[in-house]
Amino acid sequence: MFKLKNLIKHLVLILFLVVMLGPFLWLISTAFKQFGDVFAYPPKIIPNNLTWDNFARVFNSFSLVRYFTNSVIVTLLRTLGMLITSSMAAYAFARLEFPGREKIFIIYLATLMIPFQVVMIPLFIIMRSFGWVDTYQALILPGAFNALGVFLLRQFFLTLPKSLEESAFIDGASYFTIFTRIILPLAKPGLATLSVLSFLWSWNDFLWPLIIIDSDHMNTITLAISKFQGYYFTEWNLLMAATLVALIPTIFIYIVAQNYFVEGIATSGAKY
Amino acid sequence: MSIYNKLGRNDLERKQAVAGYLFILPNLIGFMIFVFLPLLASLFLSFFNWDLINTPVFVGFDNFIKMFKEPLFRKTLINTVYYTLGVVPLTVVFGMILAVLVNSVKKGFIYKFSFFMPYLIPMVGAALIWQSIYMPNFGILTYLLDLIGITSPQWLSDPDWAMPAIIIMSVWKNIGFTFIVLLAGLQGIPNRYYEAAEIDGANSIQQFFRITVPLLTPTIFFTVVISMIDSFKVFDQAFILTKGGPADATKTLVYYIYTQGFEYFRMGYASAVGWFLLIVIFALTIIQFIYQRKWVSYDV
């Protein structure tokens, strides 16, 4: 009886598993199909002739390497900028006393719920007045400053024991030394969680690049695949090959740093 | 010097205050330029008409009044609510079912890994995959429905089916969020409650409704509110799958802001619609906040 119950649970779960993984299977299958097989009916999950040609064609017709590199540069610098400035601010909010601290922190908190969609219009106008339309700065900087990063790290710093810092302070260490030598090494899990969130925010971002990027060579990979749709129409094999390329980093990092993804989203409840 | 003296009662405090300001400064500058200033600017802009070229004209509350008279705004609002009413219950209910099932089996690792995965990929990628799944006449979905004797609708080109198609795709994409948050909630319920219930002779259905559901209610409510906020911001999938069509059937609120702002260059009007969105989200956040405080005593 007990075993039967378990078996049913697994069967239901496997059914869900097929539904959840099915689209990925379809993606991979289509990416390796020849054009002739794309419209085969009934559709074939495992095509007769597997081919790498789709990837070669997508890489040859478009600067896919360039788009990919753009996304990597933007994601890395955005994440780095967020980690450095947020951790510094979070340290100040968590540990240092200064007049106005609470007020400034409340302003940060109040902007936590501001959707990007509300500020995107003035942000575009500001970028335009800086002459930053179609630049890396515009892709990197606005995303590097968000209140959530500061808030998450502050919460993390508050859980760290104070005793180490206090003894360092008595030994004459400066605040900067305490921050770099004691706080940051202890905060590695918090920093890793924020990095993973920042990676997702940045790599998957679509609306902002869509607004701020005009020229082909500045496309991020996500923006680029959305544009392929217009070139390829029904050449699903090519479109899926390009989509697969855009997805691979996410899936790879997810496999490597799984717990941080789960942690980052389950504990903070952060939607990205 | 007098300002410096106000920073603290003694040198030690003053030094700490100076350090504090220096530490927040890099983030504060960026935050002011890229978050706070745009927010104020968007409120300011919503009282003007501006096409980026001519001088802005002050119009008072005109943009807000115009908004509610505009049939397309009302349509996008209805579409967004339709999307929300479709996506939120489905992601929460299915997320709950998956979380309970995964929590109750040993070695649920592969399920957890797989169910969470769609949530992490770019929405654009997910939408493109589903576009090929929804492919008319020759698509895999048409075929699968055919197998069970259902004639597949023309998903993305039928005004009645385009929104359901986007909802189904989004449920697949977002279920990982509710699943992972609810699973964390389930794992936070101490085992001793179930052990005690077991001794008292409660069966697993009773345990679910008498222990799991009440203790998980704050988490469920949290996922509902966060998913609602997220749903009101829907854009990417509609842009990729249907371009807002057919016949504006999938044009959402954010899509409307995007076209008004960046296709018609009505910067003031688009900002006003943006503030309408902000007010909706603010209201949802307040509800969540009040509710959360009510539940503090329930903490386990």
Short mmCIF file of N, CA and C in Angstrom, two decimals, chain A residues 5 9-10 12-14 16-17 19-21 23-24 26-27 38-39 41-43 45 85-86 88-89 91-93 96-99 104 107-108 111 113-115 117-128 141-142 145 147 150 175-176 179 200 204 206-207 210-211 222 225-226 229 236 240 243 247 250 254-255 258 261-262 265-266 269-272, chain B residues 7 16-17 19-21 23-24 26-28 30-31 34-39 41-42 45 50 52 94 98 101-102 104-105 109 111 113-122 124-125 128-133 135 137-138 140 143 146 172-173 175 177 180 184 204 222 226 230 233 235-236 239-240 243 254 257-258 262 267 270-271 274 278 281-282 285:
data_model
loop_
_atom_site.label_atom_id
_atom_site.label_comp_id
_atom_site.label_asym_id
_atom_site.label_seq_id
_atom_site.Cartn_x
_atom_site.Cartn_y
_atom_site.Cartn_z
N LYS A 5 1.44 4.03 -3.17
CA LYS A 5 1.23 5.47 -3.04
C LYS A 5 2.44 6.23 -3.57
N LYS A 9 2.78 8.81 -6.86
CA LYS A 9 3.40 10.14 -6.75
C LYS A 9 4.46 10.33 -7.82
N HIS A 10 5.31 9.31 -7.98
CA HIS A 10 6.38 9.42 -8.98
C HIS A 10 5.82 9.49 -10.39
N VAL A 12 2.93 10.75 -11.32
CA VAL A 12 2.40 12.10 -11.53
C VAL A 12 3.55 13.08 -11.76
N LEU A 13 4.59 12.93 -10.94
CA LEU A 13 5.75 13.82 -11.09
C LEU A 13 6.43 13.67 -12.44
N ILE A 14 6.51 12.43 -12.90
CA ILE A 14 7.15 12.20 -14.20
C ILE A 14 6.32 12.82 -15.32
N PHE A 16 4.48 15.51 -15.06
CA PHE A 16 4.82 16.94 -15.01
C PHE A 16 6.21 17.19 -15.58
N LEU A 17 7.12 16.27 -15.30
CA LEU A 17 8.49 16.40 -15.78
C LEU A 17 8.52 16.45 -17.30
N VAL A 19 6.07 17.40 -19.26
CA VAL A 19 5.48 18.66 -19.70
C VAL A 19 6.48 19.82 -19.53
N MET A 20 7.20 19.82 -18.42
CA MET A 20 8.12 20.93 -18.14
C MET A 20 9.38 20.86 -19.01
N LEU A 21 9.84 19.65 -19.30
CA LEU A 21 11.06 19.52 -20.10
C LEU A 21 10.78 19.39 -21.60
N PRO A 23 9.25 21.26 -23.88
CA PRO A 23 9.66 22.38 -24.75
C PRO A 23 11.18 22.45 -24.96
N PHE A 24 11.98 22.06 -23.94
CA PHE A 24 13.43 22.06 -24.12
C PHE A 24 13.83 20.98 -25.13
N TRP A 26 11.97 19.83 -27.51
CA TRP A 26 11.52 20.32 -28.81
C TRP A 26 12.52 21.34 -29.38
N LEU A 27 13.01 22.21 -28.49
CA LEU A 27 14.02 23.21 -28.88
C LEU A 27 15.26 22.52 -29.45
N VAL A 38 11.45 20.19 -40.71
CA VAL A 38 10.76 21.11 -39.80
C VAL A 38 9.25 21.00 -39.95
N PHE A 39 8.80 20.82 -41.20
CA PHE A 39 7.36 20.76 -41.44
C PHE A 39 6.85 19.34 -41.63
N TYR A 41 5.05 16.03 -40.94
CA TYR A 41 3.87 15.73 -40.13
C TYR A 41 3.57 14.25 -40.27
N PRO A 42 3.48 13.49 -39.20
CA PRO A 42 3.66 13.93 -37.81
C PRO A 42 5.08 14.41 -37.49
N PRO A 43 5.19 15.38 -36.58
CA PRO A 43 6.51 15.93 -36.24
C PRO A 43 7.40 14.85 -35.64
N ILE A 45 10.42 13.93 -33.08
CA ILE A 45 11.25 14.42 -31.97
C ILE A 45 12.71 14.13 -32.27
N THR A 85 29.38 48.40 -5.40
CA THR A 85 28.69 49.55 -4.79
C THR A 85 27.63 49.09 -3.77
N SER A 86 26.94 48.00 -4.06
CA SER A 86 25.91 47.56 -3.12
C SER A 86 26.52 47.05 -1.82
N MET A 88 29.33 47.96 -0.46
CA MET A 88 29.82 49.11 0.32
C MET A 88 28.66 49.81 1.02
N ALA A 89 27.61 50.09 0.26
CA ALA A 89 26.46 50.78 0.84
C ALA A 89 25.81 49.92 1.93
N TYR A 91 27.20 47.73 3.82
CA TYR A 91 28.06 47.76 5.02
C TYR A 91 27.76 49.01 5.84
N ALA A 92 27.67 50.15 5.14
CA ALA A 92 27.38 51.40 5.84
C ALA A 92 26.01 51.35 6.52
N PHE A 93 25.02 50.85 5.80
CA PHE A 93 23.67 50.78 6.37
C PHE A 93 23.59 49.79 7.53
N LEU A 96 27.60 51.17 10.16
CA LEU A 96 28.13 52.48 10.50
C LEU A 96 27.01 53.43 10.89
N GLU A 97 27.25 54.20 11.95
CA GLU A 97 26.25 55.18 12.39
C GLU A 97 26.56 56.51 11.73
N PHE A 98 25.59 57.10 11.07
CA PHE A 98 25.78 58.46 10.56
C PHE A 98 24.43 59.15 10.45
N PRO A 99 24.43 60.49 10.64
CA PRO A 99 23.16 61.20 10.60
C PRO A 99 22.48 61.01 9.24
N ILE A 104 17.80 57.84 4.49
CA ILE A 104 18.29 57.41 3.17
C ILE A 104 17.86 55.96 2.91
N ILE A 107 14.32 55.72 1.77
CA ILE A 107 14.16 56.07 0.34
C ILE A 107 14.53 54.87 -0.53
N TYR A 108 15.60 54.19 -0.17
CA TYR A 108 15.98 52.97 -0.90
C TYR A 108 14.84 51.95 -0.88
N THR A 111 11.83 52.52 -3.06
CA THR A 111 11.94 52.31 -4.51
C THR A 111 11.99 50.82 -4.88
N MET A 113 9.76 48.66 -4.88
CA MET A 113 8.61 48.16 -5.64
C MET A 113 8.39 48.93 -6.94
N ILE A 114 9.25 49.91 -7.24
CA ILE A 114 9.06 50.69 -8.46
C ILE A 114 9.38 49.82 -9.67
N PRO A 115 8.39 49.60 -10.54
CA PRO A 115 8.69 48.78 -11.71
C PRO A 115 9.54 49.57 -12.70
N GLN A 117 9.31 49.61 -15.74
CA GLN A 117 8.48 50.13 -16.81
C GLN A 117 8.01 51.57 -16.55
N VAL A 118 8.02 51.98 -15.27
CA VAL A 118 7.60 53.34 -14.95
C VAL A 118 8.73 54.34 -15.21
N VAL A 119 9.95 53.91 -14.96
CA VAL A 119 11.06 54.85 -15.10
C VAL A 119 11.73 54.77 -16.47
N MET A 120 11.32 53.83 -17.32
CA MET A 120 12.07 53.64 -18.57
C MET A 120 12.01 54.84 -19.49
N ILE A 121 10.91 55.59 -19.45
CA ILE A 121 10.81 56.74 -20.34
C ILE A 121 11.77 57.87 -19.94
N PRO A 122 11.72 58.33 -18.66
CA PRO A 122 12.73 59.33 -18.27
C PRO A 122 14.16 58.79 -18.39
N LEU A 123 14.34 57.52 -18.11
CA LEU A 123 15.68 56.95 -18.20
C LEU A 123 16.20 57.05 -19.64
N PHE A 124 15.32 56.77 -20.58
CA PHE A 124 15.71 56.91 -21.99
C PHE A 124 16.07 58.36 -22.30
N ILE A 125 15.26 59.29 -21.78
CA ILE A 125 15.52 60.71 -22.05
C ILE A 125 16.86 61.14 -21.43
N ILE A 126 17.13 60.65 -20.22
CA ILE A 126 18.40 60.98 -19.55
C ILE A 126 19.58 60.41 -20.36
N MET A 127 19.46 59.16 -20.78
CA MET A 127 20.52 58.53 -21.57
C MET A 127 20.76 59.30 -22.86
N ARG A 128 19.67 59.76 -23.45
CA ARG A 128 19.76 60.49 -24.71
C ARG A 128 20.49 61.82 -24.49
N LEU A 141 25.07 50.68 -16.77
CA LEU A 141 24.92 51.49 -15.55
C LEU A 141 23.53 51.47 -14.90
N PRO A 142 22.44 51.72 -15.65
CA PRO A 142 21.15 51.78 -14.95
C PRO A 142 20.83 50.50 -14.18
N PHE A 145 22.54 49.69 -10.41
CA PHE A 145 22.12 50.31 -9.15
C PHE A 145 20.69 49.97 -8.87
N ALA A 147 17.95 49.03 -5.57
CA ALA A 147 17.82 49.00 -4.12
C ALA A 147 17.84 47.58 -3.58
N VAL A 150 21.28 46.29 -2.47
CA VAL A 150 21.70 46.87 -1.19
C VAL A 150 20.92 46.23 -0.05
N TYR A 175 38.04 51.34 8.75
CA TYR A 175 36.77 50.78 8.30
C TYR A 175 36.94 50.06 6.97
N PHE A 176 37.81 50.64 6.11
CA PHE A 176 38.02 50.05 4.81
C PHE A 176 38.65 48.66 4.94
N PHE A 179 36.14 46.22 6.20
CA PHE A 179 35.21 45.87 5.11
C PHE A 179 35.83 44.85 4.15
N LEU A 200 20.91 36.88 -13.89
CA LEU A 200 19.59 36.67 -14.49
C LEU A 200 18.98 37.99 -14.97
N ASN A 204 18.93 38.13 -19.15
CA ASN A 204 17.58 37.93 -19.68
C ASN A 204 16.87 39.23 -20.03
N PHE A 206 15.31 42.32 -21.67
CA PHE A 206 14.89 42.51 -23.05
C PHE A 206 14.39 43.93 -23.33
N LEU A 207 13.51 44.42 -22.48
CA LEU A 207 12.83 45.69 -22.75
C LEU A 207 13.82 46.86 -22.84
N LEU A 210 15.96 46.74 -25.95
CA LEU A 210 15.07 47.02 -27.08
C LEU A 210 14.90 48.53 -27.27
N ILE A 211 14.84 49.25 -26.14
CA ILE A 211 14.63 50.69 -26.21
C ILE A 211 15.92 51.44 -26.55
N THR A 222 19.98 38.35 -26.27
CA THR A 222 18.52 38.24 -26.12
C THR A 222 17.80 39.12 -27.15
N ILE A 225 18.22 37.53 -30.77
CA ILE A 225 17.34 36.42 -31.19
C ILE A 225 15.92 36.92 -31.45
N SER A 226 15.52 37.97 -30.74
CA SER A 226 14.17 38.50 -31.00
C SER A 226 14.12 39.10 -32.41
N GLN A 229 13.81 36.53 -35.51
CA GLN A 229 12.44 36.15 -35.81
C GLN A 229 11.97 36.81 -37.10
N TRP A 236 12.40 27.51 -38.62
CA TRP A 236 12.46 27.24 -37.19
C TRP A 236 13.78 26.59 -36.77
N MET A 240 15.72 28.19 -33.76
CA MET A 240 15.92 27.41 -32.54
C MET A 240 17.41 27.21 -32.25
N THR A 243 18.38 30.36 -30.58
CA THR A 243 17.79 30.41 -29.24
C THR A 243 18.56 29.51 -28.28
N LEU A 247 20.45 30.35 -24.66
CA LEU A 247 20.03 29.70 -23.41
C LEU A 247 21.16 28.98 -22.69
N THR A 250 22.78 30.29 -19.35
CA THR A 250 21.86 30.22 -18.20
C THR A 250 21.82 28.80 -17.65
N TYR A 254 23.26 27.55 -14.15
CA TYR A 254 22.27 26.95 -13.24
C TYR A 254 22.77 25.60 -12.72
N ILE A 255 23.34 24.80 -13.62
CA ILE A 255 23.83 23.48 -13.20
C ILE A 255 24.98 23.65 -12.20
N GLN A 258 23.52 25.85 -8.76
CA GLN A 258 22.12 25.61 -8.49
C GLN A 258 21.57 26.15 -7.18
N PHE A 261 20.87 29.84 -7.02
CA PHE A 261 19.65 30.24 -7.72
C PHE A 261 18.44 30.01 -6.83
N VAL A 262 18.39 28.81 -6.25
CA VAL A 262 17.25 28.47 -5.40
C VAL A 262 17.20 29.41 -4.21
N ILE A 265 16.23 33.13 -5.06
CA ILE A 265 14.84 33.40 -5.41
C ILE A 265 13.88 32.94 -4.31
N ALA A 266 14.18 31.81 -3.70
CA ALA A 266 13.26 31.33 -2.66
C ALA A 266 13.29 32.22 -1.42
N GLY A 269 12.46 36.04 -2.56
CA GLY A 269 11.21 36.19 -3.30
C GLY A 269 11.38 37.17 -4.44
N ALA A 270 12.64 37.35 -4.87
CA ALA A 270 12.90 38.35 -5.90
C ALA A 270 12.48 37.84 -7.26
N LYS A 271 11.59 38.58 -7.89
CA LYS A 271 11.30 38.33 -9.29
C LYS A 271 12.35 39.11 -10.04
N TYR A 272 12.74 38.60 -11.18
CA TYR A 272 13.73 39.42 -11.89
C TYR A 272 13.13 39.98 -13.16
N LEU B 7 28.34 65.91 13.05
CA LEU B 7 28.29 64.51 12.66
C LEU B 7 28.34 63.54 13.83
N GLN B 16 33.41 57.86 12.06
CA GLN B 16 32.52 56.78 11.60
C GLN B 16 31.48 57.34 10.63
N ALA B 17 30.96 58.52 10.95
CA ALA B 17 29.95 59.13 10.08
C ALA B 17 30.54 59.43 8.70
N ALA B 19 33.07 57.95 7.30
CA ALA B 19 33.25 56.65 6.62
C ALA B 19 31.91 56.17 6.06
N GLY B 20 30.86 56.32 6.84
CA GLY B 20 29.53 55.88 6.41
C GLY B 20 29.12 56.57 5.11
N TYR B 21 29.29 57.90 5.07
CA TYR B 21 28.93 58.63 3.85
C TYR B 21 29.78 58.17 2.67
N PHE B 23 31.15 55.32 2.19
CA PHE B 23 30.77 53.97 1.75
C PHE B 23 29.47 53.96 0.95
N ILE B 24 28.51 54.81 1.32
CA ILE B 24 27.27 54.76 0.54
C ILE B 24 27.37 55.59 -0.74
N PRO B 26 29.20 55.89 -3.63
CA PRO B 26 29.17 55.38 -5.02
C PRO B 26 27.80 54.85 -5.40
N ASN B 27 27.18 54.09 -4.49
CA ASN B 27 25.87 53.56 -4.81
C ASN B 27 24.82 54.67 -4.84
N LEU B 28 24.92 55.59 -3.89
CA LEU B 28 23.92 56.65 -3.78
C LEU B 28 23.88 57.51 -5.04
N GLY B 30 24.75 56.65 -8.15
CA GLY B 30 24.12 55.86 -9.21
C GLY B 30 22.64 55.73 -8.98
N PHE B 31 22.28 55.47 -7.74
CA PHE B 31 20.87 55.31 -7.37
C PHE B 31 20.08 56.59 -7.67
N PHE B 34 19.98 57.01 -11.68
CA PHE B 34 19.31 56.00 -12.51
C PHE B 34 18.00 55.47 -11.92
N VAL B 35 17.72 55.78 -10.68
CA VAL B 35 16.47 55.29 -10.09
C VAL B 35 15.60 56.46 -9.60
N PHE B 36 16.16 57.26 -8.71
CA PHE B 36 15.34 58.25 -8.03
C PHE B 36 14.96 59.42 -8.95
N LEU B 37 15.95 59.96 -9.65
CA LEU B 37 15.69 61.05 -10.59
C LEU B 37 14.68 60.65 -11.68
N PRO B 38 14.86 59.48 -12.34
CA PRO B 38 13.86 59.07 -13.34
C PRO B 38 12.46 58.93 -12.76
N LEU B 39 12.39 58.49 -11.50
CA LEU B 39 11.07 58.33 -10.89
C LEU B 39 10.38 59.69 -10.75
N ALA B 41 11.16 62.38 -12.38
CA ALA B 41 10.99 62.91 -13.74
C ALA B 41 9.74 62.34 -14.40
N SER B 42 9.45 61.07 -14.13
CA SER B 42 8.30 60.48 -14.80
C SER B 42 7.00 61.06 -14.25
N LEU B 45 6.85 64.53 -15.85
CA LEU B 45 6.53 64.40 -17.28
C LEU B 45 5.05 64.13 -17.53
N TRP B 50 4.90 66.04 -24.45
CA TRP B 50 6.24 66.24 -25.02
C TRP B 50 6.55 65.16 -26.03
N LEU B 52 9.65 64.97 -27.52
CA LEU B 52 11.12 64.94 -27.55
C LEU B 52 11.70 66.05 -28.43
N PHE B 94 -0.77 24.98 -9.46
CA PHE B 94 0.14 23.94 -9.94
C PHE B 94 1.47 23.98 -9.19
N LEU B 98 2.98 20.75 -7.24
CA LEU B 98 4.34 20.26 -7.47
C LEU B 98 5.16 20.31 -6.19
N LEU B 101 4.12 17.52 -3.82
CA LEU B 101 4.57 16.22 -4.33
C LEU B 101 6.08 16.05 -4.16
N VAL B 102 6.84 17.05 -4.56
CA VAL B 102 8.31 16.95 -4.48
C VAL B 102 8.75 16.84 -3.02
N SER B 104 7.22 15.43 -0.71
CA SER B 104 6.83 14.17 -0.07
C SER B 104 7.59 12.96 -0.59
N VAL B 105 8.39 13.13 -1.63
CA VAL B 105 9.15 11.97 -2.12
C VAL B 105 10.62 12.10 -1.74
N PHE B 109 15.30 15.44 -6.19
CA PHE B 109 16.26 16.38 -6.75
C PHE B 109 16.03 16.71 -8.23
N TYR B 111 13.43 16.38 -10.05
CA TYR B 111 12.18 17.13 -10.27
C TYR B 111 12.39 18.59 -9.95
N PHE B 113 15.08 20.34 -9.84
CA PHE B 113 15.96 20.94 -10.84
C PHE B 113 15.19 21.30 -12.12
N SER B 114 14.39 20.35 -12.58
CA SER B 114 13.70 20.54 -13.86
C SER B 114 12.54 21.54 -13.77
N PHE B 115 11.77 21.47 -12.70
CA PHE B 115 10.61 22.36 -12.59
C PHE B 115 11.03 23.81 -12.48
N PHE B 116 12.20 24.04 -11.90
CA PHE B 116 12.66 25.41 -11.68
C PHE B 116 13.31 26.00 -12.94
N MET B 117 13.76 25.11 -13.84
CA MET B 117 14.59 25.57 -14.96
C MET B 117 13.92 26.58 -15.89
N PRO B 118 12.66 26.36 -16.33
CA PRO B 118 12.09 27.33 -17.27
C PRO B 118 12.08 28.75 -16.71
N TYR B 119 11.95 28.87 -15.39
CA TYR B 119 11.89 30.20 -14.79
C TYR B 119 13.17 31.00 -15.02
N LEU B 120 14.28 30.30 -15.21
CA LEU B 120 15.56 31.00 -15.27
C LEU B 120 15.97 31.43 -16.68
N ILE B 121 15.38 30.84 -17.69
CA ILE B 121 15.80 31.19 -19.05
C ILE B 121 15.19 32.53 -19.47
N PRO B 122 15.79 33.20 -20.47
CA PRO B 122 15.22 34.47 -20.91
C PRO B 122 13.79 34.29 -21.43
N VAL B 124 12.38 35.90 -23.69
CA VAL B 124 12.40 35.94 -25.15
C VAL B 124 12.65 34.54 -25.72
N GLY B 125 13.61 33.83 -25.15
CA GLY B 125 13.91 32.47 -25.60
C GLY B 125 12.71 31.56 -25.41
N LEU B 128 10.08 32.26 -27.99
CA LEU B 128 10.42 31.74 -29.32
C LEU B 128 10.20 30.23 -29.39
N ILE B 129 10.58 29.52 -28.31
CA ILE B 129 10.36 28.08 -28.29
C ILE B 129 8.86 27.79 -28.44
N TRP B 130 8.06 28.52 -27.68
CA TRP B 130 6.62 28.27 -27.73
C TRP B 130 5.99 28.70 -29.04
N GLN B 131 6.61 29.68 -29.68
CA GLN B 131 6.09 30.06 -30.98
C GLN B 131 6.20 28.88 -31.96
N SER B 132 7.31 28.16 -31.85
CA SER B 132 7.44 27.01 -32.74
C SER B 132 6.53 25.86 -32.30
N ILE B 133 6.26 25.78 -30.99
CA ILE B 133 5.31 24.76 -30.52
C ILE B 133 3.90 25.06 -31.02
N MET B 135 3.15 26.50 -33.73
CA MET B 135 3.15 26.60 -35.19
C MET B 135 1.86 26.01 -35.78
N ASN B 137 -0.89 24.23 -38.16
CA ASN B 137 -0.98 23.09 -39.10
C ASN B 137 0.06 21.99 -38.93
N PHE B 138 1.34 22.36 -38.79
CA PHE B 138 2.36 21.32 -38.72
C PHE B 138 3.00 21.22 -37.33
N ILE B 140 3.93 20.79 -33.26
CA ILE B 140 3.89 19.66 -32.34
C ILE B 140 2.62 19.68 -31.51
N TYR B 143 -0.29 18.45 -33.44
CA TYR B 143 -0.18 16.98 -33.54
C TYR B 143 -0.64 16.30 -32.25
N ASP B 146 -4.26 16.51 -31.80
CA ASP B 146 -4.85 15.62 -32.78
C ASP B 146 -4.91 14.18 -32.26
N TRP B 172 3.89 27.89 -17.85
CA TRP B 172 5.05 26.99 -17.96
C TRP B 172 6.33 27.71 -17.50
N LYS B 173 6.47 28.96 -17.94
CA LYS B 173 7.69 29.72 -17.64
C LYS B 173 7.79 30.08 -16.15
N ILE B 175 5.98 28.91 -13.38
CA ILE B 175 5.59 27.99 -12.33
C ILE B 175 6.77 27.69 -11.40
N PHE B 177 8.82 29.64 -10.12
CA PHE B 177 8.90 30.62 -9.03
C PHE B 177 8.00 30.22 -7.86
N ILE B 180 9.24 26.95 -6.20
CA ILE B 180 10.43 26.98 -5.36
C ILE B 180 10.17 27.74 -4.04
N ALA B 184 10.19 25.90 -0.35
CA ALA B 184 10.97 26.41 0.79
C ALA B 184 10.06 26.59 2.00
N SER B 204 -3.44 11.67 5.94
CA SER B 204 -2.61 12.65 5.23
C SER B 204 -3.42 13.81 4.65
N PHE B 222 1.92 35.44 -0.28
CA PHE B 222 3.10 36.13 -0.83
C PHE B 222 3.28 35.81 -2.31
N ILE B 226 3.11 38.59 -5.34
CA ILE B 226 4.28 38.80 -6.20
C ILE B 226 3.95 38.43 -7.65
N ASP B 230 3.98 40.88 -10.91
CA ASP B 230 4.74 40.48 -12.08
C ASP B 230 3.85 40.43 -13.33
N LYS B 233 3.14 43.51 -15.25
CA LYS B 233 4.25 44.06 -16.02
C LYS B 233 4.52 43.25 -17.30
N PHE B 235 5.13 41.88 -20.81
CA PHE B 235 5.45 42.53 -22.07
C PHE B 235 6.15 41.59 -23.06
N ASP B 236 7.30 41.02 -22.65
CA ASP B 236 8.16 40.27 -23.58
C ASP B 236 7.41 39.23 -24.40
N PHE B 239 5.15 40.69 -26.99
CA PHE B 239 5.93 41.32 -28.06
C PHE B 239 6.46 40.27 -29.03
N ILE B 240 6.95 39.15 -28.49
CA ILE B 240 7.54 38.12 -29.35
C ILE B 240 6.46 37.29 -30.05
N LYS B 243 3.05 40.27 -31.22
CA LYS B 243 3.17 41.73 -31.44
C LYS B 243 1.90 42.46 -30.99
N VAL B 254 1.93 47.39 -20.37
CA VAL B 254 3.32 47.80 -20.62
C VAL B 254 3.56 47.93 -22.13
N ILE B 257 2.36 51.29 -22.96
CA ILE B 257 3.34 52.32 -22.58
C ILE B 257 4.47 52.37 -23.61
N TYR B 258 4.94 51.18 -23.98
CA TYR B 258 6.04 51.09 -24.94
C TYR B 258 5.69 51.74 -26.27
N PHE B 262 7.58 54.99 -27.37
CA PHE B 262 8.69 54.82 -28.30
C PHE B 262 8.28 54.64 -29.76
N MET B 267 5.69 61.20 -24.78
CA MET B 267 6.43 60.92 -23.55
C MET B 267 5.62 61.20 -22.29
N ALA B 270 2.65 58.61 -22.02
CA ALA B 270 3.19 57.29 -21.65
C ALA B 270 3.60 57.27 -20.18
N SER B 271 4.17 58.39 -19.69
CA SER B 271 4.54 58.46 -18.28
C SER B 271 3.33 58.40 -17.36
N GLY B 274 2.34 54.99 -17.11
CA GLY B 274 3.32 54.37 -16.22
C GLY B 274 2.96 54.58 -14.75
N LEU B 278 2.14 52.07 -11.67
CA LEU B 278 2.82 52.16 -10.37
C LEU B 278 1.80 52.15 -9.23
N ILE B 281 0.52 48.68 -8.61
CA ILE B 281 1.53 47.86 -7.94
C ILE B 281 1.72 48.29 -6.49
N PHE B 282 1.65 49.60 -6.27
CA PHE B 282 1.76 50.13 -4.91
C PHE B 282 0.63 49.57 -4.04
N THR B 285 1.31 46.03 -3.17
CA THR B 285 2.39 45.94 -2.18
C THR B 285 1.90 46.25 -0.78
#
